[in-house]
Structure formats: structure tokens, C-alpha cells
Short mmCIF file of C-alpha atoms (C1' of nucleotides) in Angstrom, two decimals:
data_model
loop_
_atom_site.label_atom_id
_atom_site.label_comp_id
_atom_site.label_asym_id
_atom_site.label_seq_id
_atom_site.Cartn_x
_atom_site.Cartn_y
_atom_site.Cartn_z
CA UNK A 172 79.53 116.50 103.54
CA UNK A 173 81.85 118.76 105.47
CA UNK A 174 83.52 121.62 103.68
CA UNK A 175 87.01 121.23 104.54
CA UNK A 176 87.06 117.07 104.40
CA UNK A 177 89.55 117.00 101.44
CA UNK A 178 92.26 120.14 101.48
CA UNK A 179 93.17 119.79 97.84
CA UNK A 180 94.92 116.08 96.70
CA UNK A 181 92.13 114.26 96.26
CA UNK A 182 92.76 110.26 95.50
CA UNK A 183 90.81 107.38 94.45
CA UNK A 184 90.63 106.30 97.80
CA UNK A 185 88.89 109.07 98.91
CA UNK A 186 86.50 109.25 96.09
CA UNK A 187 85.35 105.80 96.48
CA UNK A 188 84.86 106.69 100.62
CA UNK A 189 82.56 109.10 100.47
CA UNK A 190 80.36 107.22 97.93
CA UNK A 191 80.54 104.12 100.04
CA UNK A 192 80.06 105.88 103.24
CA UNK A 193 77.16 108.01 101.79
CA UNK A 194 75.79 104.90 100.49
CA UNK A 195 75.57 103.85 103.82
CA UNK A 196 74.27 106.16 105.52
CA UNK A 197 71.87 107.07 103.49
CA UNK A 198 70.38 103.54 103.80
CA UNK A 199 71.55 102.64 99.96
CA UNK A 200 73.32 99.78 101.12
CA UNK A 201 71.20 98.38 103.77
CA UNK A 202 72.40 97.90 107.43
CA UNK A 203 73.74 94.27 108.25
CA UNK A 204 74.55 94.07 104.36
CA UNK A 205 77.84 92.11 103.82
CA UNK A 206 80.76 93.79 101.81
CA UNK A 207 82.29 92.35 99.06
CA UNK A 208 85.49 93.63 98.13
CA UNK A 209 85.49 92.03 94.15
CA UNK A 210 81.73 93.89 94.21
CA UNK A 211 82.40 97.17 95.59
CA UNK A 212 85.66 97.15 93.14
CA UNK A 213 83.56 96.62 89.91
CA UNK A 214 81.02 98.91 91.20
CA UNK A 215 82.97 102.08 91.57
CA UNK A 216 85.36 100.86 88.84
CA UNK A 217 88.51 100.64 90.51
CA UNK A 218 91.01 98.09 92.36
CA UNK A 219 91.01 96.49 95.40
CA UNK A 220 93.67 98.30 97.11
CA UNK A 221 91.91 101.88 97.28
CA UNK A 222 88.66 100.40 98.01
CA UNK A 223 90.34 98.74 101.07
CA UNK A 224 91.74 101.80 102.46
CA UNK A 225 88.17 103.22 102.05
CA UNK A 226 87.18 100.06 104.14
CA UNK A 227 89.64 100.99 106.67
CA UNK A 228 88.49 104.13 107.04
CA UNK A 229 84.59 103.65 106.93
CA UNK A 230 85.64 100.92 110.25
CA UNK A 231 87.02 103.89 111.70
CA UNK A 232 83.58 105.48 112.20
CA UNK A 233 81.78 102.36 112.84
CA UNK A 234 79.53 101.95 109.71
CA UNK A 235 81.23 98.79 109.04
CA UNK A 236 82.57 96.13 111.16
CA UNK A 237 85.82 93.79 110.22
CA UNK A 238 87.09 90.26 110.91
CA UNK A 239 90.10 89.47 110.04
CA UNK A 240 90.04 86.74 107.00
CA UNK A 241 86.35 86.84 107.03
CA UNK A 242 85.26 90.28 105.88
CA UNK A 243 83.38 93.42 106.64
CA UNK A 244 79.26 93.76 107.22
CA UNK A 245 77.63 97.17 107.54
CA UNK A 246 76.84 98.20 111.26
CA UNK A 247 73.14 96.98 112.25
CA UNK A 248 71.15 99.78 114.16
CA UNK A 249 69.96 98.59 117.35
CA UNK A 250 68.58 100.30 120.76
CA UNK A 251 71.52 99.47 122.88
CA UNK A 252 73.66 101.14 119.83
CA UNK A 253 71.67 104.16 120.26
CA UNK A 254 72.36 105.12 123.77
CA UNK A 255 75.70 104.46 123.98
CA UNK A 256 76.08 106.61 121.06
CA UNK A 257 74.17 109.22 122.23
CA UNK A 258 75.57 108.96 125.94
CA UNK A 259 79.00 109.55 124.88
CA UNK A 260 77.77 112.33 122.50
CA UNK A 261 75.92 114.18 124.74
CA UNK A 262 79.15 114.32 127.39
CA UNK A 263 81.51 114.77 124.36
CA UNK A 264 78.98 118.02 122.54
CA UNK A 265 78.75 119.13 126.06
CA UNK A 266 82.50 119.32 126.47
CA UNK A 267 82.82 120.91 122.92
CA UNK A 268 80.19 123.82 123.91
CA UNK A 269 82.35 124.34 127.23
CA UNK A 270 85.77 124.76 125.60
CA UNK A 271 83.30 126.69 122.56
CA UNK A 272 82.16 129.28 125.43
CA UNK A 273 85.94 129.77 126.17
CA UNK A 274 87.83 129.84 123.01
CA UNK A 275 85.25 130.66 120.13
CA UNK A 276 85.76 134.28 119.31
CA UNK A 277 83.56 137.01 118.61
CA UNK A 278 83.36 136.92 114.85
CA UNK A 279 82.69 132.84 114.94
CA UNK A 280 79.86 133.23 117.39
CA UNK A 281 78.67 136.13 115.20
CA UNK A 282 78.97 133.75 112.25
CA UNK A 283 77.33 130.96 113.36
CA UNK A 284 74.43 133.41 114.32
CA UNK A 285 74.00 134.39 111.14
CA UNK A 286 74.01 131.10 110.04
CA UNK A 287 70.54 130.20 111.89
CA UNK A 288 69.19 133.17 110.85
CA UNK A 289 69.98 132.44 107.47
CA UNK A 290 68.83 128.97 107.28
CA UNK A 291 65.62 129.85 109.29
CA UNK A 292 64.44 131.99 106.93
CA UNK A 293 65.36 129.58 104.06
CA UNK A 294 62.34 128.47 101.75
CA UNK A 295 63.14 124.70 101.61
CA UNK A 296 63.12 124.20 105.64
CA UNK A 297 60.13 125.99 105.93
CA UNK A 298 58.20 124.01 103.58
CA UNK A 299 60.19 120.84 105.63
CA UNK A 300 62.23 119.48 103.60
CA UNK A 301 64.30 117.14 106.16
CA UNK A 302 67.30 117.28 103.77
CA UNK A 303 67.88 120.92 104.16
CA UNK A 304 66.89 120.91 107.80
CA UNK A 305 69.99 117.93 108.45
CA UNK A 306 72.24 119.91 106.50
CA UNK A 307 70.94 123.02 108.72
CA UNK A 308 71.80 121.08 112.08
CA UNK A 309 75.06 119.11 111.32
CA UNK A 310 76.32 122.37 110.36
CA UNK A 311 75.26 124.14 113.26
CA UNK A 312 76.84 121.58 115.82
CA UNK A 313 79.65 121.55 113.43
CA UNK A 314 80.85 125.06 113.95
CA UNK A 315 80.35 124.47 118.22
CA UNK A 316 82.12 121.62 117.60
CA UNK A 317 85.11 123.39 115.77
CA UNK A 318 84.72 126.09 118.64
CA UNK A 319 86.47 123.77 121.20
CA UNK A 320 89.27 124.50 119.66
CA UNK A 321 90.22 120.74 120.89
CA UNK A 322 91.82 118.59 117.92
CA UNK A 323 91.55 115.32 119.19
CA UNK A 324 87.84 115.99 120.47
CA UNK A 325 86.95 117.30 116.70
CA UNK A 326 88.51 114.49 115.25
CA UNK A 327 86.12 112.10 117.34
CA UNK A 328 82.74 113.87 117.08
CA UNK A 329 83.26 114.99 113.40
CA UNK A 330 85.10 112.24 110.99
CA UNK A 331 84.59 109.10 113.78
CA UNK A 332 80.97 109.49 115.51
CA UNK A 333 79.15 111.69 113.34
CA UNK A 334 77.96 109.71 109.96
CA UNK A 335 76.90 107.22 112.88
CA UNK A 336 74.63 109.48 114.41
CA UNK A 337 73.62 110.45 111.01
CA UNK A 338 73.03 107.17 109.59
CA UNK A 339 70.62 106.52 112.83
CA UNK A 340 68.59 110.36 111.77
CA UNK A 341 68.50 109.46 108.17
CA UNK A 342 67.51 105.85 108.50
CA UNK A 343 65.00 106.69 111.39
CA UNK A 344 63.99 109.65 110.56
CA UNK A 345 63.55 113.68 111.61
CA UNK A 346 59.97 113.98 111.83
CA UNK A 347 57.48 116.43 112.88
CA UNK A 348 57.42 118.66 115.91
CA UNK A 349 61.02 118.50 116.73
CA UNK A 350 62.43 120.59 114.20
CA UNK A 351 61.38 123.84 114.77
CA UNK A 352 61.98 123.30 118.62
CA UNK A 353 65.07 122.14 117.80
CA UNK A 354 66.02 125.88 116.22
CA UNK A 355 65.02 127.49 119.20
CA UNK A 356 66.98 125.23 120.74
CA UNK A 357 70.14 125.68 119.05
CA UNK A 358 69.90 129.65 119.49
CA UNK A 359 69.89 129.00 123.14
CA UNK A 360 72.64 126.96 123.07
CA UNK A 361 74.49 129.90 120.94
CA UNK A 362 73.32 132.62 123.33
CA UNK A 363 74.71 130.61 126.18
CA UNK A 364 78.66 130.50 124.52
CA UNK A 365 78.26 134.60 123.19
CA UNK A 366 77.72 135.17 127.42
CA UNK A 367 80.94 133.05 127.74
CA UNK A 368 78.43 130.56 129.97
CA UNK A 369 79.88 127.30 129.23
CA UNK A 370 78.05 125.55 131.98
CA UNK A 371 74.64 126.74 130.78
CA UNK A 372 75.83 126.04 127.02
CA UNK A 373 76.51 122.34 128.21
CA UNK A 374 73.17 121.84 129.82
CA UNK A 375 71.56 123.07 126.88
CA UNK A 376 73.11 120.76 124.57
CA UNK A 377 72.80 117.59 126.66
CA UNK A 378 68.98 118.30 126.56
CA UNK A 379 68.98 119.20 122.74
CA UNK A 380 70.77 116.10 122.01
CA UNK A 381 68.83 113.69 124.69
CA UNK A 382 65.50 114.90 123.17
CA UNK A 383 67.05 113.98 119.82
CA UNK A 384 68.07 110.50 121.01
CA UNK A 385 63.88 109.96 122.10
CA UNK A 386 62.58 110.88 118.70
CA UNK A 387 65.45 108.28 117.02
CA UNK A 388 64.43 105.84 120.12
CA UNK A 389 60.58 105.76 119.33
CA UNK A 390 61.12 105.60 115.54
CA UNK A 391 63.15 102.44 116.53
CA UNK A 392 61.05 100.83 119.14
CA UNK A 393 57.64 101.05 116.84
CA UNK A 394 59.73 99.76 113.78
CA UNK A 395 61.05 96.66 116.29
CA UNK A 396 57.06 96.13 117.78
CA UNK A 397 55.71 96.22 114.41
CA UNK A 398 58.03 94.40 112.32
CA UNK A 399 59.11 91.25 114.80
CA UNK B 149 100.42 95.62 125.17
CA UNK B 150 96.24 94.83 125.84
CA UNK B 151 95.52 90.86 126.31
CA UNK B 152 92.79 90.98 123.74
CA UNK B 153 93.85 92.91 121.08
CA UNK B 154 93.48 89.99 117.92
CA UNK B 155 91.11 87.14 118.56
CA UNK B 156 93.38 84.33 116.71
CA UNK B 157 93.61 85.15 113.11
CA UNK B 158 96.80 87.45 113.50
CA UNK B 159 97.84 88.68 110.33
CA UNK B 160 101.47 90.58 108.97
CA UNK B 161 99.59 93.56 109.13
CA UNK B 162 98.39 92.89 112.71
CA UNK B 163 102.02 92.13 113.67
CA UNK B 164 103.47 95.26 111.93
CA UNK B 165 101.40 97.09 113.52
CA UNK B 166 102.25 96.01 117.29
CA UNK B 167 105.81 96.51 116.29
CA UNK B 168 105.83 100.27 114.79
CA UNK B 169 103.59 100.96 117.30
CA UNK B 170 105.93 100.08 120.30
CA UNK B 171 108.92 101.36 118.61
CA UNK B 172 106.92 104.74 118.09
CA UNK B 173 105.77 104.69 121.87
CA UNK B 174 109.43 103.63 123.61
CA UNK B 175 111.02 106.82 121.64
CA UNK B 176 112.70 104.09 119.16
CA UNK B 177 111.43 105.64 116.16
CA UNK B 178 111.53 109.17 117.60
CA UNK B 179 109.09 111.51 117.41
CA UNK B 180 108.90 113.83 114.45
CA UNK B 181 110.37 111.60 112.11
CA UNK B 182 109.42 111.10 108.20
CA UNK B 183 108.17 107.49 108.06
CA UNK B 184 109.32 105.68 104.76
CA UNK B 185 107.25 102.95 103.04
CA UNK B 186 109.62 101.32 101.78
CA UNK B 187 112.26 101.65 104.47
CA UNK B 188 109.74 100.15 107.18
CA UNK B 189 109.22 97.47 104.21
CA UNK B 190 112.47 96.70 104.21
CA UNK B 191 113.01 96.64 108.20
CA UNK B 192 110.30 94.62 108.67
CA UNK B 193 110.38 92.64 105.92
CA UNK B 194 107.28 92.71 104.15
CA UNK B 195 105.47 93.84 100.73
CA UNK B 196 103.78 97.75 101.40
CA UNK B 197 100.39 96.58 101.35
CA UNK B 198 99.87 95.24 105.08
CA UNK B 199 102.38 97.87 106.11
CA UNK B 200 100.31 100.71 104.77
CA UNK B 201 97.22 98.72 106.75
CA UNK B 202 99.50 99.37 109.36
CA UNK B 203 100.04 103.04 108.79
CA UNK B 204 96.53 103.65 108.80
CA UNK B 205 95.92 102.15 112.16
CA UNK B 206 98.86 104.14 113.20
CA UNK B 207 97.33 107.57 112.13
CA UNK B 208 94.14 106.36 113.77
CA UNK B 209 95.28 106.75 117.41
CA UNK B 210 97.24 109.57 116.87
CA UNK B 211 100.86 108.08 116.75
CA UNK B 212 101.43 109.45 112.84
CA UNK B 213 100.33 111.96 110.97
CA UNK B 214 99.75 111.36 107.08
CA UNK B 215 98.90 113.84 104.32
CA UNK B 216 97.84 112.46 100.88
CA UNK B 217 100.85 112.04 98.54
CA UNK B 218 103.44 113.40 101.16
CA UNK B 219 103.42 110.53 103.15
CA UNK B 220 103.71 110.15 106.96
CA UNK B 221 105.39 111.51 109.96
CA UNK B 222 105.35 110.49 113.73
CA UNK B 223 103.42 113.11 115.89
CA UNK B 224 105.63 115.52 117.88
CA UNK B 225 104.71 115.68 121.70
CA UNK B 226 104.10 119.44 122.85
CA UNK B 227 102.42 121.14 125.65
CA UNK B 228 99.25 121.69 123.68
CA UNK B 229 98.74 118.66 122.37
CA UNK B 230 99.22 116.65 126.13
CA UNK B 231 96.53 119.47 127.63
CA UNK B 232 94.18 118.62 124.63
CA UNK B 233 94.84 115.15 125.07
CA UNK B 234 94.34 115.15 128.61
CA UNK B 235 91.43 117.59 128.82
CA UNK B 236 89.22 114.51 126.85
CA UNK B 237 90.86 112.08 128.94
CA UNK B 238 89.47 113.44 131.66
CA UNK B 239 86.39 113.73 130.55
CA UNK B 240 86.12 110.65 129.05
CA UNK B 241 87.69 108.16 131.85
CA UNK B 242 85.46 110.39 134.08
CA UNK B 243 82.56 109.01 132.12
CA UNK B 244 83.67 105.82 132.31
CA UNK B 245 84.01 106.05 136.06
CA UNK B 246 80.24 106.67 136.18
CA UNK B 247 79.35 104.06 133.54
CA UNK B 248 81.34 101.27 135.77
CA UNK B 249 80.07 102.32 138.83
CA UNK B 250 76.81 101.16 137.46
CA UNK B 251 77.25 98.39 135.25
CA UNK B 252 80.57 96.60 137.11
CA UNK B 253 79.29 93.04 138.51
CA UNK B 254 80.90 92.53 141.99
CA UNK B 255 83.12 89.90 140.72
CA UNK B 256 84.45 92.08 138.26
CA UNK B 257 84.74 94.91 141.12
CA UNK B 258 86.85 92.25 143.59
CA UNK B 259 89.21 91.32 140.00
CA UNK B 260 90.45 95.15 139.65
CA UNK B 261 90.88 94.71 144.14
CA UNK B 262 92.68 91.92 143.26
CA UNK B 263 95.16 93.04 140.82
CA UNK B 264 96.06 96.19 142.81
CA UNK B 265 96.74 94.22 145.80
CA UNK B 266 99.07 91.26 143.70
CA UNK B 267 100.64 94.67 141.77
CA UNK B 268 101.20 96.25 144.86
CA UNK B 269 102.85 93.34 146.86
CA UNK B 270 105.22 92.93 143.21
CA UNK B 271 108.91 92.71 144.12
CA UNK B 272 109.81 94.76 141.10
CA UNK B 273 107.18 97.41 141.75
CA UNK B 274 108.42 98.16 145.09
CA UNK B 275 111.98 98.09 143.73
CA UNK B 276 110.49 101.05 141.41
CA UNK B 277 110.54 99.49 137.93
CA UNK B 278 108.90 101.88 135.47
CA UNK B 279 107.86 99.56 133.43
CA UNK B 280 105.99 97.41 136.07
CA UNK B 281 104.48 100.39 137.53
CA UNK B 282 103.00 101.68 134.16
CA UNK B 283 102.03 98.32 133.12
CA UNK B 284 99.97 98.31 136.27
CA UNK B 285 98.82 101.58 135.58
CA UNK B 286 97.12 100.88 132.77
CA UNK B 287 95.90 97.51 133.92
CA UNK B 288 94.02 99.52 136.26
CA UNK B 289 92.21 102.07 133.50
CA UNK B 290 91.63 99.29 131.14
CA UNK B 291 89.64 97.50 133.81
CA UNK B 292 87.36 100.80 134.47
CA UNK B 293 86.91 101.50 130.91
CA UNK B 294 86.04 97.93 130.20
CA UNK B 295 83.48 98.28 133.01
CA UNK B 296 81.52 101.02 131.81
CA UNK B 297 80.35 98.30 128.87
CA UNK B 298 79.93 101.61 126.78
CA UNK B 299 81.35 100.08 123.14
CA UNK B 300 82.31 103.44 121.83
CA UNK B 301 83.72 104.47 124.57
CA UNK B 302 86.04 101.64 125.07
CA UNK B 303 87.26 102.01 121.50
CA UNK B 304 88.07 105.42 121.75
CA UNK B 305 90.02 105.33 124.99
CA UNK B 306 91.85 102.24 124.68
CA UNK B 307 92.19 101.50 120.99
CA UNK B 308 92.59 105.26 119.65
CA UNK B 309 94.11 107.64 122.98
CA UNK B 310 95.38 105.57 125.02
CA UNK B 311 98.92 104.47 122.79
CA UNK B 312 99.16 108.22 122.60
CA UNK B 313 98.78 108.63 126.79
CA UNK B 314 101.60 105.96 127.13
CA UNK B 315 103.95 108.03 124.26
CA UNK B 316 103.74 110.85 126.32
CA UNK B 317 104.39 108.86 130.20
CA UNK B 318 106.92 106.67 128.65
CA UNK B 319 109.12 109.87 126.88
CA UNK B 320 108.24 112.29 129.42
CA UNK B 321 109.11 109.76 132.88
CA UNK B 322 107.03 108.72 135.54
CA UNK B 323 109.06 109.56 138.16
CA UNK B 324 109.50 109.58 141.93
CA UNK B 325 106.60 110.51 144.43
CA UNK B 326 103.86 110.21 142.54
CA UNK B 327 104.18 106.02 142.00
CA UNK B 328 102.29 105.44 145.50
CA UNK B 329 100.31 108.00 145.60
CA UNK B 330 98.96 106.62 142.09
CA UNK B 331 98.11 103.19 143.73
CA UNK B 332 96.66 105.34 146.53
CA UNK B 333 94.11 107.00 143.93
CA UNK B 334 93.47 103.86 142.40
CA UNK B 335 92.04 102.42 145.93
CA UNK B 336 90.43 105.45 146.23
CA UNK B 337 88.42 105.10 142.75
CA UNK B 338 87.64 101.29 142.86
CA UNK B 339 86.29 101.49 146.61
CA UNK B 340 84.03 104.25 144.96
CA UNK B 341 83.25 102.36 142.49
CA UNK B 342 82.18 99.09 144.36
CA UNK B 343 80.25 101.72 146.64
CA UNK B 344 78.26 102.93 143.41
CA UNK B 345 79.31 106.42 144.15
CA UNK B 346 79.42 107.41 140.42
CA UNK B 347 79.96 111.31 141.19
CA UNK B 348 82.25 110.59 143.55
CA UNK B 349 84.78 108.09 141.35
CA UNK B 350 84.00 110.28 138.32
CA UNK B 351 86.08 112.73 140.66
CA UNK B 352 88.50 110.82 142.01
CA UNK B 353 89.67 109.75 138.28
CA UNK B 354 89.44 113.47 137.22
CA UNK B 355 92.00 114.32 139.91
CA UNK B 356 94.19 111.48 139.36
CA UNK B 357 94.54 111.90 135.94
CA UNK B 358 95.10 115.79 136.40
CA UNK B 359 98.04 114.93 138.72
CA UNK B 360 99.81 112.89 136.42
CA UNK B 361 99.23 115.74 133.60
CA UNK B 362 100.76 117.93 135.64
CA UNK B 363 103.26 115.48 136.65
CA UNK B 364 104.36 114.99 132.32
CA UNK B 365 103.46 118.77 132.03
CA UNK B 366 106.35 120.12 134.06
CA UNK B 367 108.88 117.77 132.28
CA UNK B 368 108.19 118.99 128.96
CA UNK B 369 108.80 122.65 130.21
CA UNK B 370 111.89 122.26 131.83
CA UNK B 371 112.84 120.11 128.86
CA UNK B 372 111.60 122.61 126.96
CA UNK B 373 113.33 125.76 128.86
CA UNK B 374 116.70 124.01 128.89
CA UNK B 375 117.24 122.42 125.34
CA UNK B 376 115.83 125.67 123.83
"C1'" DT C 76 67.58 61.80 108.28
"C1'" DT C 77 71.28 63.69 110.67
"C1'" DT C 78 76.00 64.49 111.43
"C1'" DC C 79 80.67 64.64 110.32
"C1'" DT C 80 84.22 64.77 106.74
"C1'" DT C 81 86.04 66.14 102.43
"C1'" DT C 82 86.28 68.90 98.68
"C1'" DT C 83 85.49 73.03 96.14
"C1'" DA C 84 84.65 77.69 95.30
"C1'" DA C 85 85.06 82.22 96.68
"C1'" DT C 86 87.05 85.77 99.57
"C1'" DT C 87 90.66 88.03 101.97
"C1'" DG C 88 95.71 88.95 102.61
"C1'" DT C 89 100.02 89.77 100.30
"C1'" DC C 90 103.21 90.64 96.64
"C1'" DG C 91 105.93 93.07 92.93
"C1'" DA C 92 105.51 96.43 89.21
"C1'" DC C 93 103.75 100.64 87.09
"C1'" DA C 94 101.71 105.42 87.08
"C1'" DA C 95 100.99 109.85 89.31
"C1'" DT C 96 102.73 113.15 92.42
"C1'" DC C 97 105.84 115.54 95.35
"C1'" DT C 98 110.65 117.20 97.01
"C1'" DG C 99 114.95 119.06 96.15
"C1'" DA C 100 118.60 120.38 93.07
"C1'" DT C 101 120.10 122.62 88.93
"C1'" DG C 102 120.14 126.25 85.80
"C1'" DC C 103 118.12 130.39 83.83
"C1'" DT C 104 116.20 135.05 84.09
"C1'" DT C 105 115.79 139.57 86.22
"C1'" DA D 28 122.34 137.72 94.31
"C1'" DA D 29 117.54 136.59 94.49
"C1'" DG D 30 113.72 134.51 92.57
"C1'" DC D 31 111.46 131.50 89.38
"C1'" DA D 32 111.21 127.64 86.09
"C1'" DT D 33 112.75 123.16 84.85
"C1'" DC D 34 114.27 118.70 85.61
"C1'" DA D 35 115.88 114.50 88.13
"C1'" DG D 36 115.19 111.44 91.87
"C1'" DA D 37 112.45 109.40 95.09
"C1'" DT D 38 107.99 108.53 97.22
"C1'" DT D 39 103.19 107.62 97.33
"C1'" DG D 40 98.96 105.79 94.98
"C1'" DT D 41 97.12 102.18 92.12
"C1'" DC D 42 96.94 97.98 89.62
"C1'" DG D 43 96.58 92.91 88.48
"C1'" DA D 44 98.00 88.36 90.00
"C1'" DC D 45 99.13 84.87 93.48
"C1'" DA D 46 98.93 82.69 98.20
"C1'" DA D 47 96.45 81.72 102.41
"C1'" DT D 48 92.31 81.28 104.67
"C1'" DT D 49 87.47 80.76 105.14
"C1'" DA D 50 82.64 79.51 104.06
"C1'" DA D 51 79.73 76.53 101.70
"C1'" DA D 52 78.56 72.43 98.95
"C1'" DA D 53 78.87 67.68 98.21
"C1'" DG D 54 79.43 63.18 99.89
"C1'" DA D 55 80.15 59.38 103.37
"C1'" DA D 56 79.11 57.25 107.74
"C1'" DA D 57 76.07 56.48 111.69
#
DNA sequence: TTTCTTTTAATTGTCGACAATCTGATGCTT
DNA sequence: AAGCATCAGATTGTCGACAATTAAAAGAAA
């Protein structure tokens, strides 16, 4: 969950969205699931017109998929899925770290420094606990993200394209050898912006992100081979 | 207005929407004003449920801005916000550029020839009718966008920015010279395209859409310098 | 048995009313 | 007179019920 989602009026509506939407990402309601509006409404104990503008917003970031009269199914993970998402991530994350090498000042940078440090030496990712070690990186490409300074460009990567992407980790898994690499990885990308070398900072994420997309890709192609 | 926007099942919500939306665009509802439920209710003459449906599509691309229990006002146009706006743009119909250059069959290639040729030969173009010429205009980008088969992409640039692109062209003027040099760069970026010169229509569309920032850029300031 | 039609049940879309919250005006205190 | 508290009015958020549409079940015809 990102810190600064709800400023301080917090309604029903919004409740019920982030249950739903963790719910979803989090593989609690399965992909390709249909939604039931009467369900959902006894489930989380309210009426149907909150729940709906939950809906509304959860079709927003593509976890679930609406037709008109006919209802709403949660988003099926697929291959093809995949790389468009992670095509248009990598050129958007590379933008972000760009406009970050430009506009994120001194103290930020210095910030989200100590922030790897911090979580690097934390007990719980050490021992790999792949909870703390997503909360770790979402929060890392978070702050770069928030660095751009652009509105509309942290509006798309952080409330429309992100529980996507994380749906696909959670579901498919951060595994193994990738995630101390991927530290490394990020302090490169961190060193590149404090030098004010966006072009560098870009490369480096489009490679930190493309690596990510082959773990996610294998995960999926060996669960495809072995299960059909 | 986009030829595929609602399958068949068009709904009061669905119709709502189209209308706000156009009034918010044209400068009807101008920009910066509170938007009252039950007011719009009343215009339009229907319950606030699909109307709020509507609102929330609204705030989706950008048109309004909502805060929980405050309600909703329609987005002012400034300098920053057209350089933000236009910086992703760039980026992102850049992308797209790329994308169609590799997945656009040649049929679909000679369709976008087509239409500039029929748009070009127009009476009312070449009489200088804005609204043929932007109509044509964004013909053109919808066909690219469409091209690079990317589904997230497409959404973002047509469903969420792009109603937010016109706002600013259609308050802000397209004016004078830069009408033929537009259908100029278009030539430019399909013939690229059909060449599958990715780098070289990512470019082409970079430039073009920089020109026309400028072009909406200097209006604000001067209407900025002389009202103020 | 298969296919098409009809009917039925359930779901989505819409409505009007009520509750919670915010904005602005009024009056009081310092 | 300035600032704060209180209160009235209006607006947004939520609810339960009804209408319109769809999906599925049952039945009739080939």
C-alpha cells in the first residue's frame, strides 16, 4: 500500500477498494474469477453503490475487465499481457528516472539512499522473506517514480499500472537469485540520478526491469508447459 | 468522437458521459468550474447514479478533478500541465511509432495513406475548417496508436490523454501555418512507418508533436501576459 | 439427439430518499 | 476590528427498491 493513497476523508468506497484490489492481487480471488456485485456487497457488508465505484476504479488499473450489462471478470495473466506491460513500463520507468536525474533534489536522492541501506540491512530480507523484499522494491521505484516530478506520468505508473505488475510478481513469484542482484541494481540506478546522468539512469532501469519481466516470463511459461 | 468507443449496449451513463465530456473539451463548461451533481442531473436529466459513473470516467482522463466529499471541478489548462502532458505524449506516441512500424499489416499501412490523401483533397480542409483539420488530426494518431497493438498503450493514449490533448488544441487554436505542415509530418511518419524505420518515425512523431506544443505553448503565454 | 424457441431466474443499470460531511454565514469573544 | 466557534444550508456518500437487460434452464420442433 502506498503511504499517501488516502489524504485524510476516507469513505466506504475506498475501504472496500483496497480490500478488493488486494484480494486480487494477492491471488485471493483467483484470476478469470467473475464478480458478483450482490456477493462482493454481502461480503464486505455494504451496498451496491460504493462497491461499484470500487469496481470502477479497480477497471481503471486493469485487474478487472467490464461489459456493459454483463458484468466484470478479474484480468487473466497471460504471456502476451506480460510484455506489453512490461514494454510500456520499461519506456515509462525509464522516462521517470530521466526527469528523476533532473528534478529530484539532493535531500530525496539522499533519502532514497538511505532507504536501501536501511532495508538491506533489514533482518526479514536477509533471511528472504519475499514480502519484505516487494515492499523493499515497490518503494524504491516509487520514490524514482515520484522524482519525475511528472503528474500525469505518476498517476499512470503508480495508481493505473502498478498493482498489475504486482499482481503478475505476487502470483508468479520473486524467487531466488534475482533479489540480491536486483539491490545492486537499484543502487546503480540511484548513483546514476545523484550524477544528474539521466541517460545512464534510463539504461539501467530498462535492464532492471527487462530482467524482471524474464524471471515473471519463465515462472509463466513452465506453469503453461506443465499445466496444459 | 472515436468510432468504437461502446460496442452496442450504450447506456445513460455512456451517453452522459460523451456529452460532459464534449461540453468540457469545446470550453462549454469552462475550465475551472465547480461541477454540481445535481445541477448536471438536472441538465441532463437523469438520477446521480450513472452521472457519478460519468464523473468518474471524467476524472479518469484528466478532464475533472474530484476530492472525496468536496466534490468535483474541471481541470484548469496551464503551462505546466500542457509540458507535462506533452512530455509523455511524446514519449508515448513515440513508442507507438516503433510498435506500428513493426506490427502494422500493409493493408492497414495503405488505410492511414488513404485517409490522408481523401483528408487532404477535403473541400472544407482546404477552406481551413478547424474542426475538419483536427478531426483529421487525430484520425491520423488514432491509426498509429491502434497499430502498435500494445493494449495498454492504446488505453492510455486514446481513452485517458488524448480528451485532455484535444481540451488544450481546441481552447488554445490551431491556427495558421502549421495546418500543412502537419499533413506534411504525417506523410513523413507513415512513409516511415511502411518503410519499418522504427527510429526514424519514433522521431518524426517526437518532432511533430513538439511543434504543435510549442504551437499551444505560445498561446497560453501571450494569453497569459495580456489578461494578467 | 440436436437445435431453436420460450420462459425464468439472476444480474446489472437506474432511481429517489436518507445520512454524513463540507462550505459559508452569523454571532460571540478577545 | 480580528479571530474563533457555532449554526444553517447545500452537497456528497450511501442505502434499498425497481426497471431493463442478459444468461441459463426448460420445452418444443426437426
Amino acid at each position: 500500500m502506498l503511504a499517501t493513497e488516502f489524504k485524510d476523508a476516507i469513505t466506504a468506497a475506498d475501504r472496500v477498494l483496497v480490500q478488493i484490489r488486494t484480494a486480487i492481487v494477492d491471488g485471493e480471488i483467483p484470476a478469470g474469477t467473475k464478480i458478483s456485485e450482490p456477493e462482493l456487497a454481502r461480503r464486505y457488508d455494504l451496498s451496491r453503490a460504493p462497491l461499484r465505484e470500487a469496481l470502477a476504479r479497480l477497471e481503471r488499473c486493469h485487474l478487472i475487465e467490464r461489459t456493459p450489462n454483463a458484468g466484470a471478470r478479474v484480468v487473466k495473466l497471460s504471456i502476451e499481457g506480460l510484455r506489453s506491460l512490461y514494454q510500456l513500463r520499461e519506456e515509462l520507468e525509464g522516462l521517470a528516472c530521466r526527469l528523476a536525474a533532473e528534478h529530484m533534489t539532493e535531500q530525496e536522492i539522499a533519502e532514497v539512499r538511505a532507504l536501501l541501506d536501511q532495508h538491506l540491512s533489514t533482518q526479514r530480507v536477509r533471511e528472504g522473506e519475499s514480502y519484505y523484499q516487494e515492499a523493499g522494491d515497490v518503494d524504491f521505484h516509487y520514490r524514482v517514480i515520484l522524482g519525475s516530478k511528472n503528474p500525469y506520468l505518476i498517476n499512470i505508473l503508480s495508481d493505473e499500472l502498478y498493482f498489475l505488475v504486482r499482481m503478475y510478481r505476487v502470483q508468479l513469484g520473486m524467487n531466488g537469485p534475482r533479489v540480491s542482484r536486483a539491490f545492486d541494481e537499484h543502487k546503480a540506478i540511484i548513483n546514476a540520478i545523484a550524477n544528474r546522468d539521466g541517460e545512464l539512469a534510463d539504461l539501467l532501469m530498462r535492464r532492471h526491469i527487462a530482467a524482471s519481466k524474464r524471471n515473471i516470463e519463465q515462472q509463466l511459461l513452465q506453469q503453461g508447459t506443465s499445466h496444459g
